[in-house]
XYZ file of C-alpha atoms in Angstrom:
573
model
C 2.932 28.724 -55.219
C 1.018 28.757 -51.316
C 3.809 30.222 -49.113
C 4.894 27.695 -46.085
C 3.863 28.060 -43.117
C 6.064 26.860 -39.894
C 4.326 24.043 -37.763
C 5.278 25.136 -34.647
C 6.365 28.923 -33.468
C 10.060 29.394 -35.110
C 11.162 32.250 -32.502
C 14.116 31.034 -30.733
C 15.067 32.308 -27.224
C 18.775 31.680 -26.630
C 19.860 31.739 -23.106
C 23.172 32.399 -21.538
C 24.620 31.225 -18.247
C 23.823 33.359 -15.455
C 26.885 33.310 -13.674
C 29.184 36.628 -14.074
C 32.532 35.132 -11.835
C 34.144 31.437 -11.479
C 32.249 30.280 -8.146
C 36.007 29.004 -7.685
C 38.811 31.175 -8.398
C 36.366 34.046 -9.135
C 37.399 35.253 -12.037
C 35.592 36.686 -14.490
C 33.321 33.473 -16.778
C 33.612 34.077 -20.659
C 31.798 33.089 -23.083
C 32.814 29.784 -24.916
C 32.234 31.432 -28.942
C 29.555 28.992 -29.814
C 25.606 28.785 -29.711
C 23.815 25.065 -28.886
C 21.826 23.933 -32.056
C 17.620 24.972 -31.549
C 15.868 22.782 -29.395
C 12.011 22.330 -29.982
C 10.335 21.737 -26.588
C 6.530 20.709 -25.583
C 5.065 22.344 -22.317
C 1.748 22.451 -20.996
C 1.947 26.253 -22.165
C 2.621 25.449 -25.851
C 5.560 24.827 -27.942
C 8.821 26.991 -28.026
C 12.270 26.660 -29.590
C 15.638 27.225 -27.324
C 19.121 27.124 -27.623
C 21.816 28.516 -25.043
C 25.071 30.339 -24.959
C 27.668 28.604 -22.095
C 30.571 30.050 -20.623
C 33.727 29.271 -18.949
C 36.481 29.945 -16.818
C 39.274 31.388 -18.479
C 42.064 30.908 -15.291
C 44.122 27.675 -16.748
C 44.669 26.898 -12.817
C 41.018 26.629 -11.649
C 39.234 23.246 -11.754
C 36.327 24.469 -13.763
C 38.577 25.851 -16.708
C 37.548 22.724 -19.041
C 34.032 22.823 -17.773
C 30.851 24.063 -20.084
C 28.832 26.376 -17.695
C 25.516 26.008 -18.908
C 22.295 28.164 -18.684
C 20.176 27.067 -15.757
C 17.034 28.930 -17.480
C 17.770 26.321 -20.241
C 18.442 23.017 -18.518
C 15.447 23.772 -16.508
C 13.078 23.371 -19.866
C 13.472 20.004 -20.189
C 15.317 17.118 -19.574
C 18.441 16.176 -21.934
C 17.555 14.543 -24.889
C 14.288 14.849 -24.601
C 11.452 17.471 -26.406
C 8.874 17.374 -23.574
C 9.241 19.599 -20.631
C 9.131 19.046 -17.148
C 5.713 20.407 -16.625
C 4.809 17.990 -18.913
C 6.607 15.006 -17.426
C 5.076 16.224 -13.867
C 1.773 16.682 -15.389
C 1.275 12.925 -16.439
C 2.643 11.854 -13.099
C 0.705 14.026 -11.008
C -2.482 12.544 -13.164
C -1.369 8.676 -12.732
C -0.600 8.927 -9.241
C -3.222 11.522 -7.473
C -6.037 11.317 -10.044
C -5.019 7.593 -10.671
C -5.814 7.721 -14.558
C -4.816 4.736 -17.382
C -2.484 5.971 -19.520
C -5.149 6.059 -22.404
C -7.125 8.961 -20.472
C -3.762 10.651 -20.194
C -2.716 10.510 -22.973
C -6.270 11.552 -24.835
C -6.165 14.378 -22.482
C -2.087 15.354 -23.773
C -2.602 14.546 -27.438
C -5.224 18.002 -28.095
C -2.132 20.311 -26.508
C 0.729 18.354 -28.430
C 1.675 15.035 -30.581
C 2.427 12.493 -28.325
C 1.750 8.719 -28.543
C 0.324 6.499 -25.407
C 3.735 4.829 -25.609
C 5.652 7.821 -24.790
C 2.920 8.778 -22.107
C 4.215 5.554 -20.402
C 7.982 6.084 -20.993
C 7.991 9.416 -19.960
C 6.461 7.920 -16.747
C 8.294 5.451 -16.112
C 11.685 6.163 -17.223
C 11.381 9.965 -16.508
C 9.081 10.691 -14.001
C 9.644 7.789 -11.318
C 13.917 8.164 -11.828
C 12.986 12.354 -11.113
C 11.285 11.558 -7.803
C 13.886 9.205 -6.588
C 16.716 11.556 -7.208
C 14.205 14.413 -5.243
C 13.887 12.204 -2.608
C 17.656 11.711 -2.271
C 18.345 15.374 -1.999
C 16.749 14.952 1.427
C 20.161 13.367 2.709
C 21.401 16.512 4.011
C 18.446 16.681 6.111
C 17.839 13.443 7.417
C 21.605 13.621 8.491
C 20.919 17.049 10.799
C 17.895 14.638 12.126
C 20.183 12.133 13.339
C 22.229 14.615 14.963
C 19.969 16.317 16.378
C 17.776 13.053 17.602
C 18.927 9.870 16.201
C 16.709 8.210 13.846
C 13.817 5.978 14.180
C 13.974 3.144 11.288
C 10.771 1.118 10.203
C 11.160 -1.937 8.691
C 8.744 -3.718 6.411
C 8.314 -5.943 3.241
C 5.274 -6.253 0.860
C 3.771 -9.649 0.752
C 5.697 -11.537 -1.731
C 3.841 -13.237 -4.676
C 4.934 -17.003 -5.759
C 8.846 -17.561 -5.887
C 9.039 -12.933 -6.706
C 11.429 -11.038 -5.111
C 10.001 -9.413 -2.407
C 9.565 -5.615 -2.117
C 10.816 -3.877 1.039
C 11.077 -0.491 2.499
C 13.017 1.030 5.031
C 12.143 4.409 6.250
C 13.118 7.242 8.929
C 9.495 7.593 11.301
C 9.739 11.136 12.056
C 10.451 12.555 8.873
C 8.813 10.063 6.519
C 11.703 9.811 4.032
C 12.819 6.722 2.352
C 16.231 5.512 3.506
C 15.948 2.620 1.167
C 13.300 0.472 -0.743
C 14.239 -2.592 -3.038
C 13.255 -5.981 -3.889
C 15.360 -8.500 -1.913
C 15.606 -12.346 -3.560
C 15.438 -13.566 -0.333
C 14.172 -13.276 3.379
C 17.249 -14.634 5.273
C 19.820 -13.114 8.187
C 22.749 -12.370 5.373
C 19.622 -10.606 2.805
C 18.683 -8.937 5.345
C 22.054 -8.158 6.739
C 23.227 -6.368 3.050
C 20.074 -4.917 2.783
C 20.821 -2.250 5.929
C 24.217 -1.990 6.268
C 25.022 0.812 3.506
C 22.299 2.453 6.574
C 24.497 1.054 9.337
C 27.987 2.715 7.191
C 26.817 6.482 7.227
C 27.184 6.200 11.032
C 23.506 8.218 11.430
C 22.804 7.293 15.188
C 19.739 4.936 15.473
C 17.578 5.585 18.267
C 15.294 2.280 17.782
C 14.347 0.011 14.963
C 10.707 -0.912 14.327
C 9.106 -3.653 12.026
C 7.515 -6.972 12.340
C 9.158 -10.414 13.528
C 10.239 -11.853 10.476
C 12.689 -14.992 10.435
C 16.361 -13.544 9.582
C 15.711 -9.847 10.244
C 15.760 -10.258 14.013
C 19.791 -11.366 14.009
C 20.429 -9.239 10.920
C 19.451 -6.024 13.085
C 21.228 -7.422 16.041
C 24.216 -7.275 14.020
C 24.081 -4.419 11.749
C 22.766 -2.185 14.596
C 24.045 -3.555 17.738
C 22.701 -2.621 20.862
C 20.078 -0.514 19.152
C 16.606 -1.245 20.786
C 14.519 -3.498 17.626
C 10.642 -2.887 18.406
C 8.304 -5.336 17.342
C 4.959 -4.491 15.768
C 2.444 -5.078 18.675
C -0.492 -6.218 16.143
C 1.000 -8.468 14.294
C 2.085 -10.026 18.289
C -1.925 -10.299 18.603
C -2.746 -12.010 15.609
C -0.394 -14.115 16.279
C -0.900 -14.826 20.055
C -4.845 -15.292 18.664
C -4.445 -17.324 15.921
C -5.108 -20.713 17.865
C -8.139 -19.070 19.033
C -9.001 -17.814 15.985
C -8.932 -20.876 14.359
C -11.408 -22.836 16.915
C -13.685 -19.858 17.122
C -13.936 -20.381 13.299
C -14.518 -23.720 13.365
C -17.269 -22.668 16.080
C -18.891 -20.276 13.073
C -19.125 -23.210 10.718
C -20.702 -25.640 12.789
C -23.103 -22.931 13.669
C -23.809 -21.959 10.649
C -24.548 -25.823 9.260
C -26.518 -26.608 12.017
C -28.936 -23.396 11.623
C -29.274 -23.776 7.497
C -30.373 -27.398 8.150
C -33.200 -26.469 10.655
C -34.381 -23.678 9.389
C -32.603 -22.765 5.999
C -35.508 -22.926 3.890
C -37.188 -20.870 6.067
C -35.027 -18.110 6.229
C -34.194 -18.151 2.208
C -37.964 -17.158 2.429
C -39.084 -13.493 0.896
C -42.498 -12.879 1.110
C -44.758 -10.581 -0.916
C -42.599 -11.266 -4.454
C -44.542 -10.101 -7.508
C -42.330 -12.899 -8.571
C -41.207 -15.790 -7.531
C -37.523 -15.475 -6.367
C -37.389 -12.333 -7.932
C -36.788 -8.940 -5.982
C -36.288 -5.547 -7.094
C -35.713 -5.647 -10.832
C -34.971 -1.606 -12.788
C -34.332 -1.190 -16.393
C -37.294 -0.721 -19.219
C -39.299 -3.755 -17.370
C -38.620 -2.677 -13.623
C -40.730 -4.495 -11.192
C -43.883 -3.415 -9.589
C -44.151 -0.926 -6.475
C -45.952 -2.736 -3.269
C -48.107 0.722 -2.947
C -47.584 2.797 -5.770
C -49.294 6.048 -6.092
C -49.846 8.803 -8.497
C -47.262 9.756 -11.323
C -46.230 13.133 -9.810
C -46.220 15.848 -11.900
C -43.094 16.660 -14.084
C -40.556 19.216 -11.699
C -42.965 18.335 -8.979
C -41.288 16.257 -5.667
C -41.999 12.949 -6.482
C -44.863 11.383 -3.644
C -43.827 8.669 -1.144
C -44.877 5.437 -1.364
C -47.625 4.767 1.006
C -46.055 2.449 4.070
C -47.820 -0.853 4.684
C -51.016 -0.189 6.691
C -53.010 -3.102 7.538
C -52.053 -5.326 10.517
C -51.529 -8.379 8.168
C -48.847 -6.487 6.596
C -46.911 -4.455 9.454
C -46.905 -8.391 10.739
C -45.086 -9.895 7.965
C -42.905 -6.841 7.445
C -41.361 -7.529 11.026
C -40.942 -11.675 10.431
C -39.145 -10.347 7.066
C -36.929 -8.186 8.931
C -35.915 -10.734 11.238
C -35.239 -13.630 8.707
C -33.085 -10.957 7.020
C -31.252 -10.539 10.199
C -30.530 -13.974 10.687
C -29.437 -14.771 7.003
C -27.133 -11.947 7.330
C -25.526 -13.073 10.723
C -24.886 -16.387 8.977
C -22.294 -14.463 6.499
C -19.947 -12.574 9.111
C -16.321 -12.436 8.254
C -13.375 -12.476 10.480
C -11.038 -10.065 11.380
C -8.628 -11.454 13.743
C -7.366 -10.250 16.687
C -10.764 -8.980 18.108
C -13.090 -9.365 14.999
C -13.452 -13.034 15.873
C -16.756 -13.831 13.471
C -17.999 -16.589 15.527
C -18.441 -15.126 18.557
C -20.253 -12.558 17.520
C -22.715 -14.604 15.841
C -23.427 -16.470 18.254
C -23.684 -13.268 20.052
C -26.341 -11.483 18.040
C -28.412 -14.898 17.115
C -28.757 -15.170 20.915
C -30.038 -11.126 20.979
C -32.442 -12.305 18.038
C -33.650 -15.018 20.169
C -34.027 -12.977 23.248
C -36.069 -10.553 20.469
C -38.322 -13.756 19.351
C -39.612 -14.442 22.615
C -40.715 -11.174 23.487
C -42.708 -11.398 19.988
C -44.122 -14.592 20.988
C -45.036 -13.654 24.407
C -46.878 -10.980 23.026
C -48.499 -12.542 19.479
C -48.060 -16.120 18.340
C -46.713 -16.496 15.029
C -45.905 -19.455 13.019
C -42.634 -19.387 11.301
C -41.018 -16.925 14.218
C -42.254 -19.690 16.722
C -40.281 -22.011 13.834
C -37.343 -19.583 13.696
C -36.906 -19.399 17.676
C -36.901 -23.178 17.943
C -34.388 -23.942 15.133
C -31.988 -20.807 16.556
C -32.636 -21.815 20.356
C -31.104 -26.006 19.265
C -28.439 -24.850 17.446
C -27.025 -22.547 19.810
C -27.481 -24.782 22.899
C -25.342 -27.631 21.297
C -22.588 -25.262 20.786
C -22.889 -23.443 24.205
C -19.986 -25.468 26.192
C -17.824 -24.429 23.151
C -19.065 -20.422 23.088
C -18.118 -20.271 26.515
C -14.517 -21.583 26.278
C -13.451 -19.510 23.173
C -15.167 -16.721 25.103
C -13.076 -16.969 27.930
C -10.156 -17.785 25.567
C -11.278 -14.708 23.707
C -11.360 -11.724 26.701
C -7.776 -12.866 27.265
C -6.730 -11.719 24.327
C -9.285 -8.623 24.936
C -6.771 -7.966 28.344
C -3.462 -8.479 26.372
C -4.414 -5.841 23.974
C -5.756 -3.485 26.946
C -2.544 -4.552 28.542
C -0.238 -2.915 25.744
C -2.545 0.330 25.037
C -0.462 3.667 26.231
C -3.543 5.373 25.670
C -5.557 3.938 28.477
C -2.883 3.406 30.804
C -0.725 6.480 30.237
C 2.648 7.359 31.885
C 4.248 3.929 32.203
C 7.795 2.771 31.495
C 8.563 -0.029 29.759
C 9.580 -2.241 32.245
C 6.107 -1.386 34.229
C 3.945 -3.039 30.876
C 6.354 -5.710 30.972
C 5.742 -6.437 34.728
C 2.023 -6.652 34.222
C 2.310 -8.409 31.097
C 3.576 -11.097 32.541
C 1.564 -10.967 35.922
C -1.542 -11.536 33.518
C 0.005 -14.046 31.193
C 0.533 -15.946 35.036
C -2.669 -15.395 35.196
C -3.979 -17.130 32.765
C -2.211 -20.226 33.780
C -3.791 -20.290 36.599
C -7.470 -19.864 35.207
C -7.248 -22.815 32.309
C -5.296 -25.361 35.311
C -8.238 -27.158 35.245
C -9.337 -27.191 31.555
C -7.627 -29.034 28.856
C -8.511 -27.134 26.100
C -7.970 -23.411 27.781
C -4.613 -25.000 29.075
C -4.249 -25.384 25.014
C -5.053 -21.900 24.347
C -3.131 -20.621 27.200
C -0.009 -22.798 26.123
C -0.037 -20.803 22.363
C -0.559 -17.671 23.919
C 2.579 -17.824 26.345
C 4.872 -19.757 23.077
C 3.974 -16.604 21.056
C 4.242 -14.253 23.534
C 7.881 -15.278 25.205
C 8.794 -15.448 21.688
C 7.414 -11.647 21.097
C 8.509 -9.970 24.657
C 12.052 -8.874 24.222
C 10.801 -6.498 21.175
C 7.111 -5.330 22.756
C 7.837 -2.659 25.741
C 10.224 -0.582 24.038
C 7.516 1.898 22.296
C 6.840 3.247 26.057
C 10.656 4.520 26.858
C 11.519 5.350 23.048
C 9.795 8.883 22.268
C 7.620 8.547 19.299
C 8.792 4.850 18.573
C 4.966 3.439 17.060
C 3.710 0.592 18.535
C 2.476 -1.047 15.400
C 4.233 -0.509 11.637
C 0.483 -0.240 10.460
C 1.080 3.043 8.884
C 4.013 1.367 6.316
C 1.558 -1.368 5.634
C -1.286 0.925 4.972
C 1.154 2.156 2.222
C 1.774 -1.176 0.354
C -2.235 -1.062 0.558
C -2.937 2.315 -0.743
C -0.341 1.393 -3.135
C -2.236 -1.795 -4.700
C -5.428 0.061 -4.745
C -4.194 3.033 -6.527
C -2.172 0.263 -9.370
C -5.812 -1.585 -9.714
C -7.368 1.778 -10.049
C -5.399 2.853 -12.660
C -4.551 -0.671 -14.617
C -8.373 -2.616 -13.559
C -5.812 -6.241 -13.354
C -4.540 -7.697 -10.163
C -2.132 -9.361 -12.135
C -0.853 -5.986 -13.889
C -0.697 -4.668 -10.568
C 1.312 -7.610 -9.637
C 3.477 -7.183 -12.478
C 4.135 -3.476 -11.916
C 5.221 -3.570 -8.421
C 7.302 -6.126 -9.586
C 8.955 -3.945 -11.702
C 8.476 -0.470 -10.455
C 7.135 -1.106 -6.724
C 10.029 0.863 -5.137
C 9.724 3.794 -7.560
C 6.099 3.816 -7.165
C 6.290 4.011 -3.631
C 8.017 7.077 -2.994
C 6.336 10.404 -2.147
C 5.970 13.349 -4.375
C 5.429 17.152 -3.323
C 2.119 18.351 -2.247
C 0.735 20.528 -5.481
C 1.738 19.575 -9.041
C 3.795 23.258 -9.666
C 5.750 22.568 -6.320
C 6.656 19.071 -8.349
C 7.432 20.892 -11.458
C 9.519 23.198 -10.137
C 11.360 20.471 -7.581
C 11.924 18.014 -10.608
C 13.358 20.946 -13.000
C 15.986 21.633 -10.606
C 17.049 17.739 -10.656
C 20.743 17.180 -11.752
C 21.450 15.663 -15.513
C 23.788 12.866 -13.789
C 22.043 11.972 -11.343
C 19.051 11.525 -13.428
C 21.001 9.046 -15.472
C 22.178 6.851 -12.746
C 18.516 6.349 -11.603
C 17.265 5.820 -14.987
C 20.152 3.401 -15.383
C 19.091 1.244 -12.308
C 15.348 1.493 -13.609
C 16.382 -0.155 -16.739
C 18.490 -2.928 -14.681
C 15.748 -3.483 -12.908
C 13.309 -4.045 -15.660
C 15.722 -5.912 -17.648
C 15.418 -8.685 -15.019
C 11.869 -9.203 -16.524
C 12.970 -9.605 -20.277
C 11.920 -12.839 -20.651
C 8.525 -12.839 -18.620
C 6.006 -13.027 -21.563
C 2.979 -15.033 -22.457
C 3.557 -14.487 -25.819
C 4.493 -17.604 -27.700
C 5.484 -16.012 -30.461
C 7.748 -13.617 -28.955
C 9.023 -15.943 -26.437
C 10.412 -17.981 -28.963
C 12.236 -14.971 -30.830
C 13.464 -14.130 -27.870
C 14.944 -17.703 -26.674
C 16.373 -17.478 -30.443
C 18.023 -14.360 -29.530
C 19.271 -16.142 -26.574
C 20.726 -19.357 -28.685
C 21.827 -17.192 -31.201
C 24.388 -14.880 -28.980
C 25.358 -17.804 -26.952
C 26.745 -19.452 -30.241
C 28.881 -16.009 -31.025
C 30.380 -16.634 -27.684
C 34.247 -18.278 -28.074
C 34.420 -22.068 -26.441
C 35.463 -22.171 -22.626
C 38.706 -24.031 -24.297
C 39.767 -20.863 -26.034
C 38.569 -21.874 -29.613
């Protein structure tokens, strides 16, 4: 008969409560006569078996004499109820979140050190490792109190884009110290929402120096009344897109007809590429890659390989450059926007016009067919949209002032009210320049509607000490936060789904090495643990029903019809 052998390490390590005297009464803590059952626990390190030895305070009178002191060494292993240890919870966050990996590649990397499934990879994620951050982030309450003390706080407010009829996820945090006062979904985007949403902020009676965030319908009144009298900052980008968005709009209307008119005149001609060993076909690799233009000998094997030999002939160097410049144009045809300043169709015609100006210095010099053909189509398309370019260029430096206007950095030293004075000197301005145009006198009009609308909330960034001007940096968030979800899941519509159901989690911040994050989340309460873990599964239990699955949608409506017929009648029976 083969003698057994243990699967794991059998030695047990009992530990006993480190405290010697009552914190309390100080009397002397005894030992309560009994020894925790073994506890088999999965670290990083290996697998060990613990049990502990609590004590208690033997003075009848003191608070703690029914409580069970237990050993820190051994709540620190691992969370209650559970058989994997902290590093090990830490380990797989750290992973998903800084080294974005699927669960999959986690958990192939976890299952050589111990026997774990991908499904508990993703609970101990998301019902252990997200709760553990949240309650680390809320021991920072002591501290962001002594801020407000010390300098009041400055709030940021902003909300991620919502998707379809979704809740929508927003974020409130403290600017100087980066923590997250709150972040939630909120079912709707109106003055009372809004007005719940901060007010547990408003009842801790922190004082509020300024509020920042961007000019959403309902917040505006909901700060005014939650924080009165507190200065609310508006985001001074999202003013600009805004004041630009007429502008916008024409100058991309400008683009289009641009680009139409150029494709019909010369469109086939600049779809050209010349010296194909195929037709329509360019460079092709794999096991049948296509041929070199000048190819030269096979170096030798470890040798550096040779160059290929540049086109030589005049013939060539000639059709090289008309190449270039067809490429030029095609690509100028495909410019994006990016309002404010990134207005696309300006800046075509722009660069078209530096092509031309290119063209006929080539001409002058050489004749050449299709540039000759080039030059003509560019020079008939631009001139029937000149009158236009002109306008929305006009239209455009305005907005090009507005923005050099608000920017502390090149006008340093200036008060609030100063910006405000010469905000509005320029915005007169403007009047006066589109007086005798009707459609500047329609671009002028939008820009004043947006910006009287947008003044009482812009000028406060220059007498609040480091109040932002723009909430960019909490946007920037929701965006690093998307990319890392795609990185990690490869679906927009997983990533959808998960910030849906774990956004605010997600979002918080972790410490800066994984060991500082294993120690940190070791040292987290047992209750407080459970409350968060208790709101994650509220949360998520709002998405029971959200399934594709036909088959288990309709066990679960059965569910539904099922319980509902247990329930007694409204009439009593």
């Amino acid at each position: 008969m083969k003698t057994p052998h243990p699967l794991y390490n059998d030695r047990l390590t009992v530990y006993t409560c480190e405290l010697a005297t009552c914190a309390l009464c100080g009397a002397g803590l005894v030992e309560r006569g009994y020894q925790s059952s073994p506890k088999t626990i999965f670290t990083m390190a290996g697998v060990c078996r613990a049990a502990q030895r609590p004590k208690r305070c033997p003075d009848a009178r003191c608070a703690w004499h029914a409580e069970t002191l237990k050993a820190a060494a051994w709540q620190h292993l691992a969370p209650r109820y559970s058989v994997y240890g902290y590093d090990v919870i830490a380990q797989i966050g750290w992973v998903r979140q800084e080294q974005r990996q699927p669960f999959i590649e986690i958990h192939a990397d976890l299952s050589g050190r111990m026997p774990i499934s991908e499904a508990e990879v993703r609970y101990l994620y998301h019902q252990q490792y997200l709760p553990l951050l949240a309650c680390l982030e809320r021991q920072q309450l002591a501290h962001l109190s002594a801020v407000a003390a010390q300098t009041g706080l400055l709030l940021s407010l902003d909300g991620l884009a919502p998707e379809g009829g979704e809740p929508q996820l927003w974020v409130v945090r403290e600017l100087q110290t980066g923590l997250t006062v709150r972040s939630g979904w909120l079912s709707q985007q109106d003055q009372a929402t809004f007005g719940s949403f901060l007010q547990p902020i408003a009842e801790q009676g922190w004082p509020v120096r300024a509020i920042l965030s961007d000019k959403q319908r309902g917040l505006e009144p909901a700060v005014a009344a939650v924080f009165p009298g507190i200065p609310h900052a508006w985001c001074q980008l999202h003013y600009l897109n805004n004041a630009a968005e007429s502008v916008a709009a024409a100058v991309e209307q400008l683009k289009v007809t641009l680009r139409q008119d150029i494709r019909e005149r010369v469109g086939p001609l600049i779809r050209q590429e010349t010296g194909l060993a195929a037709p329509g076909v360019l460079t092709v690799t794999g096991l049948l890659p296509s041929p070199l233009a000048s190819a030269s000998a096979t170096p030798v094997t470890g040798a550096a390989p040779t160059p290929v030999a540049p086109a030589t002939t005049p013939a060539q160097a000639r059709a090289s450059i008309v190449s270039d410049l067809l490429r030029r144009v095609r690509y100028l045809l495909t410019l994006k926007a990016r309002p404010p300043f990134g207005l696309a169709g300006l800046e075509m015609y722009e660069r078209l016009t530096e092509v031309v100006t290119c063209l006929d210095r080539l001409l002058n010099h050489q004749p050449e067919a299709r540039l000759a053909q080039l030059r003509s189509g560019l020079q008939q398309a631009l001139a029937a949209v000149q009158a236009d370019y002109t306008l929305l260029r006009q239209a455009g430096d305005w907005l090009q002032q507005l923005a050099a206007l608000l920017d502390p950095d090149a006008n340093p030293q200036r008060t609030g009210a100063q910006v405000r004075s010469e905000f509005a000197a320029y915005l007169t301005q403007i009047e006066k320049d589109s007086a005798s145009t009707p459609r500047l006198r329609e671009f002028s009009a939008a820009i004043a509607k947006v910006s009287r609308s947008y003044a009482p909330g812009l000028f406060y960034t220059y007498d609040v000490p480091r109040l932002p001007r723009t909430n960019n940096d909490r946007e920037s968030e929701f965006r690093n936060l998307n990319r890392r979800l795609l990185r990690t899941t490869g679906q927009k519509g997983l990533t959808r789904r998960i910030l849906q159901r774990a956004g605010a989690w997600e979002l918080l911040p972790h410490p800066s090495t994984l060991n500082d994050t294993t120690t940190a989340l070791a040292l987290i309460a047992t209750l407080d643990l459970r409350q968060e873990q208790q709101r994650v599964r509220e949360h998520r239990g709002r998405f029971r029903l959200h399934t594709r699955s036909a088959k288990q949608a309709q066990a679960q409506l059965a569910q539904l019809v099922q319980q509902w017929v247990t329930l007694p009648t409204l009439d009593g029976s």
